[in-house]
Amino acid sequence: MNLSTIRLILSTAKSSLATTTEIPCYTGYYMGDSVVTTDTYKVCGINVPMMKTPVLVAPEALELLDVFTDEHIQVFSYGNRIKFVTPSCAVFGNLMDSIQDFQIEEIGALLNEEFASYCKLSKQELVQLLDRLALFVSAYDKNGIYLTFTADGMQVESKQANSVELLHYKESVNFKPFTCCIDIEMFHSQVKSNVGDSVTLHYGEENAVKISDGNVTEIIALLEDDRVTAD
């Protein structure tokens, strides 16, 4: 493995790890033909081959690798153990034993799903917008905000309509009008983990939106849109 790849994983995929143990396998990093993490509401996939035989690595072990300074890391997997070695350092850890519960085929299909339209937005402007909007989102709103894709840009609105902002596109491809409801905290965390200066946001499906950046893909599940329910 390369240290730069490990740091990419920690800066992007970490935000999609499950933080509770209802489904223990989703608290770890799936490493096989690609790296995948999910908490069942958010998904991150990094299209970089890691292990010939897939393994599930505990987050504590992977975070220790950030102390490495050598770029190239040798990896040895044996039984339920894994070892990461460089000329100056070594990390030993246990592999998680619940990899059979990790629904990699279904998750992989979701990561590869095609969306009808996408746009590019300034990451800095979007993060700042979400920071401002968070002040107007209450517990009553269940963290939900509305995204509306217009010909001029993406409109972001609180449920109480006491904060509405329009963020202009840097690029728009195959624009089609679309609106949805999304959890502001999930959206914010995935946007912040995006490495580039621009956020490529794919939309048009009723169940999720997708963020892509090179070989990194992030999926965020949408909330039920209570405007539709009310109608």
Tab-separated table of C-alpha atoms in Angstrom:
chain	number	residue	atom	x	y	z
A	1	MET	CA	0.000	0.000	0.000
A	2	ASN	CA	0.997	3.631	-0.348
A	3	LEU	CA	0.873	6.050	2.580
A	4	SER	CA	-0.805	8.632	0.329
A	5	THR	CA	-3.642	6.145	-0.303
A	6	ILE	CA	-4.024	5.498	3.448
A	7	ARG	CA	-4.277	9.233	4.077
A	8	LEU	CA	-6.846	9.547	1.290
A	9	ILE	CA	-8.893	6.797	2.979
A	10	LEU	CA	-8.687	8.496	6.366
A	11	SER	CA	-9.677	11.892	4.933
A	12	THR	CA	-12.629	10.619	2.885
A	13	ALA	CA	-13.915	7.171	3.875
A	14	LYS	CA	-13.689	7.722	7.635
A	15	SER	CA	-16.771	9.984	7.616
A	16	SER	CA	-18.925	7.079	6.343
A	17	LEU	CA	-17.981	4.613	9.084
A	18	ALA	CA	-20.774	3.472	11.399
A	19	THR	CA	-20.314	4.902	14.881
A	20	THR	CA	-22.659	2.431	16.596
A	21	THR	CA	-22.512	-1.365	16.681
A	22	GLU	CA	-26.002	-2.383	15.543
A	23	ILE	CA	-24.282	-3.864	12.475
A	24	PRO	CA	-20.672	-4.372	13.656
A	25	CYS	CA	-19.160	-4.962	10.197
A	26	TYR	CA	-19.959	-1.399	9.143
A	27	THR	CA	-17.659	0.040	11.816
A	28	GLY	CA	-14.668	-1.200	9.784
A	29	TYR	CA	-12.936	-0.559	6.465
A	30	TYR	CA	-13.671	-3.120	3.734
A	31	MET	CA	-10.493	-3.588	1.695
A	32	GLY	CA	-10.481	-5.702	-1.443
A	33	ASP	CA	-10.630	-4.607	-5.086
A	34	SER	CA	-11.593	-1.235	-3.602
A	35	VAL	CA	-12.050	0.403	-0.202
A	36	VAL	CA	-15.621	0.785	1.029
A	37	THR	CA	-17.190	2.193	4.203
A	38	THR	CA	-20.843	2.723	5.087
A	39	ASP	CA	-23.129	3.439	8.010
A	40	THR	CA	-26.127	2.427	5.812
A	41	TYR	CA	-27.051	6.099	5.287
A	42	LYS	CA	-23.746	7.230	3.783
A	43	VAL	CA	-21.388	5.237	1.576
A	44	CYS	CA	-17.831	5.949	0.461
A	45	GLY	CA	-16.014	3.930	-2.177
A	46	ILE	CA	-12.396	4.442	-3.254
A	47	ASN	CA	-11.549	2.685	-6.500
A	48	VAL	CA	-8.022	1.577	-5.556
A	49	PRO	CA	-7.113	-2.144	-5.364
A	50	MET	CA	-5.860	-2.988	-1.865
A	51	MET	CA	-6.037	-6.715	-1.068
A	52	LYS	CA	-6.384	-9.815	-3.271
A	53	THR	CA	-8.434	-11.459	-0.522
A	54	PRO	CA	-10.895	-8.950	0.996
A	55	VAL	CA	-10.436	-8.096	4.659
A	56	LEU	CA	-12.219	-5.924	7.199
A	57	VAL	CA	-9.821	-3.632	9.064
A	58	ALA	CA	-10.705	-2.010	12.380
A	59	PRO	CA	-10.500	1.802	12.326
A	60	GLU	CA	-8.076	1.891	15.267
A	61	ALA	CA	-5.482	-0.061	13.267
A	62	LEU	CA	-5.788	2.076	10.157
A	63	GLU	CA	-5.557	5.365	12.048
A	64	LEU	CA	-2.210	4.292	13.518
A	65	LEU	CA	-0.772	4.242	9.989
A	66	ASP	CA	-0.971	8.025	9.867
A	67	VAL	CA	2.223	8.105	11.952
A	68	PHE	CA	4.165	6.397	9.137
A	69	THR	CA	6.597	8.523	7.147
A	70	ASP	CA	7.648	6.053	4.425
A	71	GLU	CA	5.438	6.082	1.331
A	72	HIS	CA	5.523	2.339	0.619
A	73	ILE	CA	3.946	0.016	3.187
A	74	GLN	CA	4.173	-3.769	3.083
A	75	VAL	CA	1.038	-5.581	4.243
A	76	PHE	CA	0.858	-9.116	5.594
A	77	SER	CA	-2.436	-10.843	6.392
A	78	TYR	CA	-2.497	-14.186	8.186
A	79	GLY	CA	-5.446	-15.745	9.994
A	80	ASN	CA	-7.234	-12.954	11.802
A	81	ARG	CA	-4.104	-10.791	12.017
A	82	ILE	CA	-2.762	-8.031	9.790
A	83	LYS	CA	0.640	-6.362	9.853
A	84	PHE	CA	1.729	-3.097	8.195
A	85	VAL	CA	5.493	-2.691	7.881
A	86	THR	CA	7.928	-0.011	6.685
A	87	PRO	CA	11.695	0.164	7.283
A	88	SER	CA	11.101	2.434	10.282
A	89	CYS	CA	7.814	1.264	11.781
A	90	ALA	CA	5.375	-1.650	12.125
A	91	VAL	CA	1.705	-1.826	13.150
A	92	PHE	CA	-0.032	-5.060	14.148
A	93	GLY	CA	-3.794	-5.466	14.430
A	94	ASN	CA	-6.653	-7.926	14.456
A	95	LEU	CA	-8.945	-8.282	11.448
A	96	MET	CA	-12.662	-7.988	12.108
A	97	ASP	CA	-14.433	-11.349	11.804
A	98	SER	CA	-17.751	-10.079	10.411
A	99	ILE	CA	-16.720	-9.502	6.779
A	100	GLN	CA	-19.335	-12.042	5.604
A	101	ASP	CA	-22.020	-9.606	6.837
A	102	PHE	CA	-20.690	-6.739	4.722
A	103	GLN	CA	-23.119	-6.438	1.785
A	104	ILE	CA	-20.418	-5.507	-0.717
A	105	GLU	CA	-22.315	-6.523	-3.884
A	106	GLU	CA	-25.362	-4.402	-3.050
A	107	ILE	CA	-23.199	-1.493	-1.894
A	108	GLY	CA	-21.008	-1.769	-4.989
A	109	ALA	CA	-24.085	-1.610	-7.224
A	110	LEU	CA	-25.181	1.558	-5.428
A	111	LEU	CA	-21.773	3.171	-5.901
A	112	ASN	CA	-21.880	2.352	-9.638
A	113	GLU	CA	-25.422	3.638	-10.143
A	114	GLU	CA	-25.733	6.168	-12.956
A	115	PHE	CA	-27.452	9.501	-12.330
A	116	ALA	CA	-29.194	11.535	-15.007
A	117	SER	CA	-27.569	14.889	-14.208
A	118	TYR	CA	-24.678	16.413	-12.356
A	119	CYS	CA	-23.284	19.810	-11.469
A	120	LYS	CA	-20.036	21.198	-10.110
A	121	LEU	CA	-20.075	23.545	-7.140
A	122	SER	CA	-17.404	25.415	-5.186
A	123	LYS	CA	-16.564	23.303	-2.132
A	124	GLN	CA	-15.669	26.343	-0.035
A	125	GLU	CA	-18.869	28.193	-0.912
A	126	LEU	CA	-21.024	25.100	-0.280
A	127	VAL	CA	-19.423	24.389	3.116
A	128	GLN	CA	-19.879	28.017	4.144
A	129	LEU	CA	-23.496	27.979	2.984
A	130	LEU	CA	-24.236	24.811	4.992
A	131	ASP	CA	-22.538	26.313	8.053
A	132	ARG	CA	-24.857	29.324	7.836
A	133	LEU	CA	-27.948	27.259	7.139
A	134	ALA	CA	-27.274	24.968	10.116
A	135	LEU	CA	-28.183	27.895	12.396
A	136	PHE	CA	-31.762	27.725	11.081
A	137	VAL	CA	-32.234	23.937	11.300
A	138	SER	CA	-33.930	22.795	14.505
A	139	ALA	CA	-34.553	19.398	16.082
A	140	TYR	CA	-38.119	19.723	14.830
A	141	ASP	CA	-36.761	19.647	11.282
A	142	LYS	CA	-35.020	16.273	11.909
A	143	ASN	CA	-31.870	17.782	10.338
A	144	GLY	CA	-33.651	18.051	6.985
A	145	ILE	CA	-33.019	20.749	4.396
A	146	TYR	CA	-34.278	21.088	0.831
A	147	LEU	CA	-32.079	21.077	-2.272
A	148	THR	CA	-33.645	22.376	-5.474
A	149	PHE	CA	-31.698	22.212	-8.729
A	150	THR	CA	-32.666	25.121	-10.971
A	151	ALA	CA	-31.361	26.379	-14.290
A	152	ASP	CA	-29.397	29.091	-12.436
A	153	GLY	CA	-27.928	27.026	-9.608
A	154	MET	CA	-28.677	24.867	-6.586
A	155	GLN	CA	-31.116	26.428	-4.142
A	156	VAL	CA	-30.630	25.375	-0.511
A	157	GLU	CA	-33.492	26.018	1.898
A	158	SER	CA	-34.342	25.304	5.530
A	159	LYS	CA	-37.636	23.540	6.198
A	160	GLN	CA	-39.066	26.631	7.856
A	161	ALA	CA	-38.115	28.688	4.788
A	162	ASN	CA	-36.360	31.213	7.061
A	163	SER	CA	-33.109	30.764	5.167
A	164	VAL	CA	-32.881	30.351	1.393
A	165	GLU	CA	-29.679	30.677	-0.642
A	166	LEU	CA	-28.767	30.029	-4.258
A	167	LEU	CA	-25.350	28.592	-5.082
A	168	HIS	CA	-24.389	29.077	-8.725
A	169	TYR	CA	-22.979	26.160	-10.682
A	170	LYS	CA	-19.379	26.101	-11.843
A	171	GLU	CA	-20.619	23.587	-14.420
A	172	SER	CA	-23.948	21.908	-15.170
A	173	VAL	CA	-24.414	18.796	-17.318
A	174	ASN	CA	-27.784	17.499	-18.561
A	175	PHE	CA	-29.723	19.816	-16.258
A	176	LYS	CA	-33.192	18.688	-15.255
A	177	PRO	CA	-35.315	20.286	-12.525
A	178	PHE	CA	-35.105	18.250	-9.327
A	179	THR	CA	-35.807	18.762	-5.647
A	180	CYS	CA	-35.144	16.611	-2.599
A	181	CYS	CA	-34.733	16.590	1.173
A	182	ILE	CA	-31.373	15.684	2.739
A	183	ASP	CA	-29.840	15.470	6.210
A	184	ILE	CA	-27.686	18.587	6.587
A	185	GLU	CA	-25.141	16.930	8.899
A	186	MET	CA	-24.593	13.970	6.563
A	187	PHE	CA	-24.361	16.249	3.535
A	188	HIS	CA	-21.976	18.602	5.332
A	189	SER	CA	-19.636	15.785	6.441
A	190	GLN	CA	-19.416	14.279	2.947
A	191	VAL	CA	-18.842	17.642	1.273
A	192	LYS	CA	-16.064	18.497	3.764
A	193	SER	CA	-14.355	15.154	3.129
A	194	ASN	CA	-14.203	15.899	-0.602
A	195	VAL	CA	-10.534	16.378	-1.501
A	196	GLY	CA	-10.854	18.766	-4.443
A	197	ASP	CA	-11.820	22.441	-4.576
A	198	SER	CA	-14.981	21.571	-6.504
A	199	VAL	CA	-17.813	19.232	-5.525
A	200	THR	CA	-19.312	17.174	-8.355
A	201	LEU	CA	-22.861	16.433	-7.244
A	202	HIS	CA	-24.957	13.874	-9.164
A	203	TYR	CA	-28.736	14.072	-8.788
A	204	GLY	CA	-32.012	12.920	-10.269
A	205	GLU	CA	-32.675	9.701	-8.321
A	206	GLU	CA	-35.314	9.591	-5.600
A	207	ASN	CA	-33.270	7.622	-3.061
A	208	ALA	CA	-29.848	9.317	-2.985
A	209	VAL	CA	-27.402	11.860	-4.360
A	210	LYS	CA	-23.796	11.086	-5.274
A	211	ILE	CA	-20.554	13.026	-4.912
A	212	SER	CA	-17.619	12.008	-7.112
A	213	ASP	CA	-14.014	13.183	-7.016
A	214	GLY	CA	-11.518	11.203	-9.083
A	215	ASN	CA	-11.512	7.635	-7.773
A	216	VAL	CA	-13.599	8.549	-4.700
A	217	THR	CA	-17.389	8.161	-4.763
A	218	GLU	CA	-19.732	9.101	-1.920
A	219	ILE	CA	-23.435	8.301	-1.647
A	220	ILE	CA	-25.852	10.082	0.692
A	221	ALA	CA	-29.346	8.704	1.263
A	222	LEU	CA	-32.183	11.194	0.909
A	223	LEU	CA	-34.832	11.837	3.538
A	224	GLU	CA	-38.544	11.548	2.913
A	225	ASP	CA	-39.686	14.813	1.395
A	226	ASP	CA	-42.575	15.944	3.609
A	227	ARG	CA	-43.664	18.479	0.983
A	228	VAL	CA	-44.602	15.515	-1.226
A	229	THR	CA	-46.301	13.755	1.704
A	230	ALA	CA	-48.264	16.883	2.516
A	231	ASP	CA	-49.471	17.162	-1.067
